[in-house]
Coordinates of C-alpha atoms and ligand atoms in Angstrom, one line a residue:
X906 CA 86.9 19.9 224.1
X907 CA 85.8 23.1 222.4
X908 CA 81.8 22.3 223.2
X909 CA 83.2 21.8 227.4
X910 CA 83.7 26.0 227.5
X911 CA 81.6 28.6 226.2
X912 CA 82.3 32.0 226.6
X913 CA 83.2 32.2 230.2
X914 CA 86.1 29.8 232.3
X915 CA 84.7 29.6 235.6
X916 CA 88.3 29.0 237.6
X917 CA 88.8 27.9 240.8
X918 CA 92.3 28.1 242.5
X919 CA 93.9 26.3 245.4
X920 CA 96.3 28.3 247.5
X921 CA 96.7 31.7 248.1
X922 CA 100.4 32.4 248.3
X923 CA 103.4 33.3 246.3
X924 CA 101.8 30.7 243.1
X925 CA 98.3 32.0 244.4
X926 CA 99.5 35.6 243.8
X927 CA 101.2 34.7 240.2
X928 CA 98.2 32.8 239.3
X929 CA 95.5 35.3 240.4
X930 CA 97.4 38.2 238.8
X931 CA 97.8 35.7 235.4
X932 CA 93.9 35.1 235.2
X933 CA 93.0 38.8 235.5
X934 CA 95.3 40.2 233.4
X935 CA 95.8 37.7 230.4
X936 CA 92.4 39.0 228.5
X937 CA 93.3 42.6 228.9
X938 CA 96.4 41.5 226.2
X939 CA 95.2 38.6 224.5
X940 CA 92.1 38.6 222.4
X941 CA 91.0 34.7 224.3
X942 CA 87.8 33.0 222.8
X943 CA 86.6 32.5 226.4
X944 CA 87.0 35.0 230.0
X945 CA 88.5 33.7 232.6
X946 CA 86.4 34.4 235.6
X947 CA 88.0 34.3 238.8
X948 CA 85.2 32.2 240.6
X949 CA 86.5 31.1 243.8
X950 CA 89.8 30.6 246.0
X951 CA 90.2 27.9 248.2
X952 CA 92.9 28.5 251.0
X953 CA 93.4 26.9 254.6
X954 CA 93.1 29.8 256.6
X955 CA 89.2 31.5 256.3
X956 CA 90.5 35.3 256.8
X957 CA 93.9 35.1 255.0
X958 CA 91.5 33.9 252.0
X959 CA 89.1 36.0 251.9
X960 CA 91.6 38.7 252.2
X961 CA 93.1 37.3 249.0
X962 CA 90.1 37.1 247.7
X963 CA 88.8 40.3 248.1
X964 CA 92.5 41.8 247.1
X965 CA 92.3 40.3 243.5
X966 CA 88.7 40.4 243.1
X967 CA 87.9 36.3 243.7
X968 CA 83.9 35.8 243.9
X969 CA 84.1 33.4 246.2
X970 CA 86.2 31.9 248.8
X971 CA 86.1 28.5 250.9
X972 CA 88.3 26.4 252.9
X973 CA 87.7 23.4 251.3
X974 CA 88.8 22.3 247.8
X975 CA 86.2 19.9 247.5
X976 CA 84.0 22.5 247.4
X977 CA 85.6 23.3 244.4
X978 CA 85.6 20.0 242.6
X979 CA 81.9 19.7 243.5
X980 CA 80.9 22.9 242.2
X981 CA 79.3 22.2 238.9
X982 CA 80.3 26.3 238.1
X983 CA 84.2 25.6 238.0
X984 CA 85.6 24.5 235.0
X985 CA 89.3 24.6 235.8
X986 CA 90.7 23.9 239.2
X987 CA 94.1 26.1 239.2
X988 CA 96.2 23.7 241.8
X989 CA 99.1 26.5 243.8
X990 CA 99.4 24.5 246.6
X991 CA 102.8 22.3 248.4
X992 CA 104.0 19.3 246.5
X993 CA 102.4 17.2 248.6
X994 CA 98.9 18.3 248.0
X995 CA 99.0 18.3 243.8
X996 CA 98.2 14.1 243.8
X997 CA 95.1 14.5 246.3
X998 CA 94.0 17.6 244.6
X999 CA 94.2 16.8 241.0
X1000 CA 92.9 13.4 241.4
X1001 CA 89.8 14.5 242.9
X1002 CA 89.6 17.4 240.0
X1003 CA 89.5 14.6 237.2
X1004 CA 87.3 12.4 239.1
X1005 CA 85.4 15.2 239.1
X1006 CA 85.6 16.1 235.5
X1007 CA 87.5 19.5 235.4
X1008 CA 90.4 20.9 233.8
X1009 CA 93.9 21.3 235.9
X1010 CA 96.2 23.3 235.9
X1011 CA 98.8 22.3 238.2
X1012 CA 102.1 24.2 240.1
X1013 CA 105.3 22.3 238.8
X1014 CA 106.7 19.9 240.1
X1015 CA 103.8 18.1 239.0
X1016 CA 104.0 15.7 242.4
X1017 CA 105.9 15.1 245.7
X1018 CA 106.7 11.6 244.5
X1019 CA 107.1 9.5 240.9
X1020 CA 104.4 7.4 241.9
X1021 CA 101.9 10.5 242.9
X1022 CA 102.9 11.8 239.4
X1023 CA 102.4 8.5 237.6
X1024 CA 99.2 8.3 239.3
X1025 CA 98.0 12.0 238.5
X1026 CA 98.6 11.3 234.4
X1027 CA 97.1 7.9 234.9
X1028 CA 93.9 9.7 235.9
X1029 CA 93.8 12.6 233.9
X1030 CA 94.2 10.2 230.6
X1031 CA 91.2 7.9 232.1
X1032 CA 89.0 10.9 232.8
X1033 CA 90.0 12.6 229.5
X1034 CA 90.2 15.9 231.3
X1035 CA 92.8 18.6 230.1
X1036 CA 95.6 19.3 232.4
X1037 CA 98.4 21.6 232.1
X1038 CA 101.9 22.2 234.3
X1039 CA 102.6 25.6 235.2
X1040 CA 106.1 25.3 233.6
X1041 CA 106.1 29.0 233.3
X1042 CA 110.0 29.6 231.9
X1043 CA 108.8 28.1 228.7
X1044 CA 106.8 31.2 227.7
X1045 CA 109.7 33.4 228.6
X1046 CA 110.0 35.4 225.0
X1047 CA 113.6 35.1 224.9
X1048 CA 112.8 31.4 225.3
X1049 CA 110.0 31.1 223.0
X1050 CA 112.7 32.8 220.8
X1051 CA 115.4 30.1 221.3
X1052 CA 113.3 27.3 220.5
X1053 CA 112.1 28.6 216.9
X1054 CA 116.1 29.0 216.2
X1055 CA 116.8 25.6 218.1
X1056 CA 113.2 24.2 215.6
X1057 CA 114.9 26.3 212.4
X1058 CA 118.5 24.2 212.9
X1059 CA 120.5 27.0 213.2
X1060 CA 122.5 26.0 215.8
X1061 CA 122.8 22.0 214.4
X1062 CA 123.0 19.2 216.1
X1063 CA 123.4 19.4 220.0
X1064 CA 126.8 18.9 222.0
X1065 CA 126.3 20.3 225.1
X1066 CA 123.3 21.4 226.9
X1067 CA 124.1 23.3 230.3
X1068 CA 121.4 24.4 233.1
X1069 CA 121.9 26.3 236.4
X1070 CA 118.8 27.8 238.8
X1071 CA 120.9 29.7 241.4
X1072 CA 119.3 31.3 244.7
X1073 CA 120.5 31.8 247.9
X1074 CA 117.5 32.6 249.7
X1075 CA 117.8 29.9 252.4
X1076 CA 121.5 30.4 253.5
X1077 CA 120.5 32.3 256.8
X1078 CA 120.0 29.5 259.4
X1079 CA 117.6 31.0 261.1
X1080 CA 114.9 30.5 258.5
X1081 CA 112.7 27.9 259.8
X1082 CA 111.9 24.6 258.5
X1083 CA 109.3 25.9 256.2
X1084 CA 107.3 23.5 253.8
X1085 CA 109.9 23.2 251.3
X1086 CA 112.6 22.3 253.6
X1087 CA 110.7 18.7 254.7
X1088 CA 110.7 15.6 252.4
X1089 CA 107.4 14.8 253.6
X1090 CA 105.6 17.8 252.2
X1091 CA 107.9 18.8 248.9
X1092 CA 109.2 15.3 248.0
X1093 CA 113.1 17.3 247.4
X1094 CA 114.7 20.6 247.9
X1095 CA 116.3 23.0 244.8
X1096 CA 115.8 19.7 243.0
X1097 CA 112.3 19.5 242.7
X1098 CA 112.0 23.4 243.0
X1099 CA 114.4 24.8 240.5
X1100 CA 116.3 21.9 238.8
X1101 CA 112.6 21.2 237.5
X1102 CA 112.2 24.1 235.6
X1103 CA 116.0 23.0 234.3
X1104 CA 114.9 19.7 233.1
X1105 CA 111.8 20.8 231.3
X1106 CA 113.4 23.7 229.4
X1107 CA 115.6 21.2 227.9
X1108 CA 113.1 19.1 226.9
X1109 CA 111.3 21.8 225.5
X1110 CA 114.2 23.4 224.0
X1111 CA 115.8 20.9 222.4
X1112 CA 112.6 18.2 221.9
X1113 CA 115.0 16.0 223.6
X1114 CA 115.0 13.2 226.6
X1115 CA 116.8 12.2 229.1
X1116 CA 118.7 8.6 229.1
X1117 CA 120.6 8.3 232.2
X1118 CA 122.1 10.8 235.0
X1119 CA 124.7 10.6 237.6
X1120 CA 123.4 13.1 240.9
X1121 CA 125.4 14.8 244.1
X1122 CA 122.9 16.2 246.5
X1123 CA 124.1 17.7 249.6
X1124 CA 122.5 19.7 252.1
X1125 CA 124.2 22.2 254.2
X1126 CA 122.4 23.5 257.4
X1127 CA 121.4 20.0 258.6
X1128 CA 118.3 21.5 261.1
X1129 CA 116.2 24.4 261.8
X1130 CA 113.7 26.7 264.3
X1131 CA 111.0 25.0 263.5
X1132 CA 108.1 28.0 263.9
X1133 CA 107.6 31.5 262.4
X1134 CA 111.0 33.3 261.6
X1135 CA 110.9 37.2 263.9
X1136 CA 112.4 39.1 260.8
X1137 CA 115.9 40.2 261.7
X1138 CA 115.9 38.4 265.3
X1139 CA 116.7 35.1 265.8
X1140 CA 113.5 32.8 265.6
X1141 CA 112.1 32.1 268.7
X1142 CA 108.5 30.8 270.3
X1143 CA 105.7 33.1 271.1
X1144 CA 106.7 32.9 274.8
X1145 CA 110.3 34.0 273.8
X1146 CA 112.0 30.5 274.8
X1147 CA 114.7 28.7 272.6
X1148 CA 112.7 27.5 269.6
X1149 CA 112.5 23.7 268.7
X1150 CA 114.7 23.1 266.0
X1151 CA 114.2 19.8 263.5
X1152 CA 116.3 18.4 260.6
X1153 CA 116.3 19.5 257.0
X1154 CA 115.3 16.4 255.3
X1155 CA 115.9 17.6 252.0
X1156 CA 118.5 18.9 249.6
X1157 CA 120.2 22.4 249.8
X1158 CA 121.8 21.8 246.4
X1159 CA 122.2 19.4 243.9
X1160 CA 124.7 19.0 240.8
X1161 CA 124.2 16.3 238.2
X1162 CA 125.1 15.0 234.8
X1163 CA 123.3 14.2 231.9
X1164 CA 123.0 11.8 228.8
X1165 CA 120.6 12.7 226.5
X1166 CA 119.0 10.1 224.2
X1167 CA 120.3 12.5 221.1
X1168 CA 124.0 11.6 222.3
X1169 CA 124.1 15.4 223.8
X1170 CA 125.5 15.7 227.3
X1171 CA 124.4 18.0 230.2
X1172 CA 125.5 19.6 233.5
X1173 CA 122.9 20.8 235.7
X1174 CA 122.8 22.9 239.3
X1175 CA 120.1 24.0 241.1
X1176 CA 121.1 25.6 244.6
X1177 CA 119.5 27.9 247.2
X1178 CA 122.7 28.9 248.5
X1179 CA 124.4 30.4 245.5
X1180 CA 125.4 33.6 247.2
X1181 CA 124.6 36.7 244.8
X1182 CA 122.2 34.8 242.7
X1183 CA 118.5 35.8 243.5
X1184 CA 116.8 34.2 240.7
X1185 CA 119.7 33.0 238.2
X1186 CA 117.6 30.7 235.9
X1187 CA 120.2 30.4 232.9
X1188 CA 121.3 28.1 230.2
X1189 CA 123.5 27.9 227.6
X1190 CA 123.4 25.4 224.3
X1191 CA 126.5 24.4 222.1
X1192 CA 126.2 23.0 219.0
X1193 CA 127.6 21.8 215.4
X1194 CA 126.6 25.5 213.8
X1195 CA 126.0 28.0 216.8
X1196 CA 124.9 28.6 220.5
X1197 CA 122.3 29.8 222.6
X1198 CA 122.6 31.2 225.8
X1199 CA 119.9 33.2 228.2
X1200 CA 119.5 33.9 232.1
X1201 CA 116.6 35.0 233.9
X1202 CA 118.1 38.0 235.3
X1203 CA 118.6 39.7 231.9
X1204 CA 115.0 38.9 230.9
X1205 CA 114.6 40.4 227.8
X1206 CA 117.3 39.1 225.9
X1207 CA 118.8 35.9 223.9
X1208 CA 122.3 35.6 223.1
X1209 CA 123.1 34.0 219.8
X1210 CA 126.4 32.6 218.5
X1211 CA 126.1 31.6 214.7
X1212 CA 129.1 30.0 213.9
X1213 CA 128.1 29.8 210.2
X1214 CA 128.9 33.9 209.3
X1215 CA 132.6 33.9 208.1
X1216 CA 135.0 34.3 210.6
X1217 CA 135.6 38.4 211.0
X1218 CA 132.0 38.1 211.8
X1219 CA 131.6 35.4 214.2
X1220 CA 130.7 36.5 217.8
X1221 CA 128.0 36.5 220.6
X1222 CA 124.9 38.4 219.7
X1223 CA 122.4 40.4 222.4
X1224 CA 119.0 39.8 220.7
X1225 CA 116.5 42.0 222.1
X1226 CA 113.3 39.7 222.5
X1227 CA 110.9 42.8 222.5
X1228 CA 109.9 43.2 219.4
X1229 CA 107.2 41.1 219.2
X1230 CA 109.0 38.2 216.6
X1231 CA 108.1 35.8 219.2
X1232 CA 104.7 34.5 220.2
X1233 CA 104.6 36.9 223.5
X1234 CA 106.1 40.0 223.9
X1235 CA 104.4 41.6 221.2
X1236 CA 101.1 41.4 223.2
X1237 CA 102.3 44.2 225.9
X1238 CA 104.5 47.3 224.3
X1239 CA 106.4 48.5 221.8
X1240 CA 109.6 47.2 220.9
X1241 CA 112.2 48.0 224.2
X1242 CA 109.6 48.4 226.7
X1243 CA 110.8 45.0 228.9
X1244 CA 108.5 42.7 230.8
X1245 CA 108.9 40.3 233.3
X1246 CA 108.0 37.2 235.7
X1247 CA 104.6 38.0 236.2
X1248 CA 103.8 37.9 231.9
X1249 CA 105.2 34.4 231.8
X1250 CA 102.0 33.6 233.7
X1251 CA 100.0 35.4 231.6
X1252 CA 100.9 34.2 228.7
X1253 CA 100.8 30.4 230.2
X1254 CA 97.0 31.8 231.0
X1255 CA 96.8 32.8 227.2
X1256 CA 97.8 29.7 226.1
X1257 CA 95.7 27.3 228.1
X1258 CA 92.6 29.0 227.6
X1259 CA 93.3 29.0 223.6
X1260 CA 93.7 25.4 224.1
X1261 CA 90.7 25.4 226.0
X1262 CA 88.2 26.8 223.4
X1263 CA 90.4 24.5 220.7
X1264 CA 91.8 27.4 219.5
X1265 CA 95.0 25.8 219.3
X1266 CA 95.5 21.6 219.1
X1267 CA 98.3 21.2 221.5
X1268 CA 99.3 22.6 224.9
X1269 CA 102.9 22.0 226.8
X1270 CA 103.9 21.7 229.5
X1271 CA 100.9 18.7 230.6
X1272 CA 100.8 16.1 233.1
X1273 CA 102.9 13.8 230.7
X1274 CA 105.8 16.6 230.4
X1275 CA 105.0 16.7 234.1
X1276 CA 105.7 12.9 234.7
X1277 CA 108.4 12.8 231.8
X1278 CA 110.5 15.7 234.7
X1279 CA 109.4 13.9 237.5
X1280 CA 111.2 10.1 236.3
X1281 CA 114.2 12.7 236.1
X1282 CA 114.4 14.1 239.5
X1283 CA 113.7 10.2 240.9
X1284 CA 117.0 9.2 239.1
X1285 CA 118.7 11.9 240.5
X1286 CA 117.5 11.1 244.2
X1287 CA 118.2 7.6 243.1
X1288 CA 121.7 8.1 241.5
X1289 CA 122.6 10.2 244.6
X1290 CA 121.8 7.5 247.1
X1291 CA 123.6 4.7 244.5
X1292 CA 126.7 7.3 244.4
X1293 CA 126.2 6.0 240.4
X1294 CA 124.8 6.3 237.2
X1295 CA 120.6 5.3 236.8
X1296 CA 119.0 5.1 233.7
X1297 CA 115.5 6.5 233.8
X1298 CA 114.0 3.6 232.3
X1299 CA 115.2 2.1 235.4
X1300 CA 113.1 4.3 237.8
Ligands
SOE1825 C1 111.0 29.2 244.9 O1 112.2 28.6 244.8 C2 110.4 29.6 243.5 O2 109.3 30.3 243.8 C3 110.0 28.4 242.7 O3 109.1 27.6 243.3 C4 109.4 28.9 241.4 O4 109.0 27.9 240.5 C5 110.5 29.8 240.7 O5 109.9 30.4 239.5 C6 110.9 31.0 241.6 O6 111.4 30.4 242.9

């Protein structure tokens, strides 16, 4: 792989919204803190709408911009094609990438479907391309953190592992039927969205798998205005009659439990109406010697139970993952001077291009960590529909 880059990583990104935003921001940034054997350039952005792209574009400094990927895959400059677009789109996308011999990164979840995703690995492994999952939680510090203590066996052997994504962004009814609110186009709803990011933190976190879950999936506002939302008003069409409204063909939440194949057991939420949750990504981990514990909305630290120190002693501690003892924060400021979202990007960015220039031998999350989350949220579906257990050898 190292002789495929020299000095410069021609990338090429599909989709220009909230993803295209993170992504854009991740490439520029990430060698203005990281020392990277190779500069990402950003070459060209591919988006559906001509102006809205080259507006993009020309905001965050994009050479190029087209409306058709293809232009990207048969550009012989791009060497990574950056994929930011709906569920729906990865499996096209990514399979004309490795046909066409460049390296993906693509937006979790990996696909729309188990079979798109089974597909996607398939042909990244044929084409021997490398491919990554934007999985970005995973280069959270206080994450990084937790899985050198979880690696170290300072909490023991696992009990309990326990994993809530809370939003409420989609509680007012008026918000139209947007992209992620049709099966068609994102394959599930918080499932696929934010119980995702769940599954694959406790994979990573633990270097465990999943055996068998039991799902409840439920969605509450059965339809929608289909059309754009009028902020504030109720949605309506551009001539001001009653907007058509269509069903929500996903869910608005899901609960399930878990059977790890370490003999741990896990309960897991992911929800877009948990009122007063904006972006509660937490978890907590009990087991035989201590317990970890971290939520998204209090970035910059870890909480620690060590149930080792005698018992006068024994208590939750705040860790406060900026002092550069992980493999991230230290890149930024000194010790107390927080980051955020936009760094887990960046240091996703870091990463990949290390791997890359084989700089490093191993990157994770890739399309088999990908596939791996994607048999989970099938058995989930499945499990739901079954009202029982399913074993994800059985999807
Ligand atoms: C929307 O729910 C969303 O943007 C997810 O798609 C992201 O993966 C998550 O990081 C923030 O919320």
């Amino acid at each position: 792989m190292p002789d495929q880059f020299g000095k410069i990583l021609n990338v090429g990104l599909i989709g220009y919204r909230f993803m295209g935003k993170a992504h854009s921001n991740a490439w520029l940034q990430a060698p203005h803190f990281f020392d990277l054997p190779a500069h990402p350039v950003l070459h060209t952005i591919c988006g559906r709408s001509a102006e809205k792209t080259r507006e993009v574009a020309d905001r965050w400094g994009w050479k190029h911009a087209v409306t058709d990927y293809r232009e990207l895959t048969a550009s012989p400059e791009i060497d990574l094609i950056d994929i930011s677009t709906p569920n729906n789109a990865h499996w096209e996308q990514a399979l004309a990438a490795a046909e066409a011999g460049k390296a993906i990164a693509c937006e979790k979840p990996l696909a729309r479907t188990l079979s798109e995703a089974r597909q996607m690995a398939a042909a990244v492994k044929k084409a021997r391309v490398p491919n990554f999952v934007w999985f970005n939680y995973r280069r959270v510090p206080a994450l990084a953190l937790a899985r050198q203590l979880i690696e170290q066996g300072r909490i023991g052997k696992v009990y309990h592992v326990r994993a809530l994504y809370l939003q409420s962004w989609l509680k007012n009814p008026n918000m139209p039927l947007i992209w992620r609110l049709s099966e068609k186009e994102a394959g599930s709803g918080p499932l696929g969205d934010l119980g995702a990011h769940s599954i694959d933190l406790i994979r990573h976190l633990t270097g465990d798998e999943f055996n068998e879950v039991c799902g409840l999936a439920h969605t509450f506002i059965k339809e929608r205005p289909v059309g754009e939302m009028v902020e504030g008003l109720t949605a309506r069409t551009r001539a001001g009659r009653k907007m058509l409204r269509a069903r929500v063909t996903v869910d608005d939440a899901v609960f399930f439990l878990a059977r790890l194949k370490s003999g741990a057991i896990g309960t897991f939420e992911a929800t877009r109406f948990a009122t007063g949750h904006h972006n509660g990504n937490s978890f907590e981990i009990n087991g035989e010697k201590g317990a970890l514990r971290f939520n998204f909305e209090d970035f910059s630290y870890l909480d620690f139970f060590d149930d080792t120190l005698p018992p006068s002693e024994k208590g939750w501690r705040r860790i406060s993952v900026t002092t550069g003892h992980d493999p991230y924060s230290g890149h930024y400021w000194p010790a107390g001077h927080v980051i955020g979202y936009e760094h887990t990007f960046i240091n996703t960015v870091a990463d990949i291009v290390n791997r890359l220039a084989g700089k490093t031998r191993e990157f994770h999350a890739d399309f088999e960590d990908g596939l791996r989350c994607q048999e989970v949220l099938e058995a989930v579906l499945t499990s739901h529909r079954r009202r029982d257990w399913v074993a994800i050898k059985e999807v």
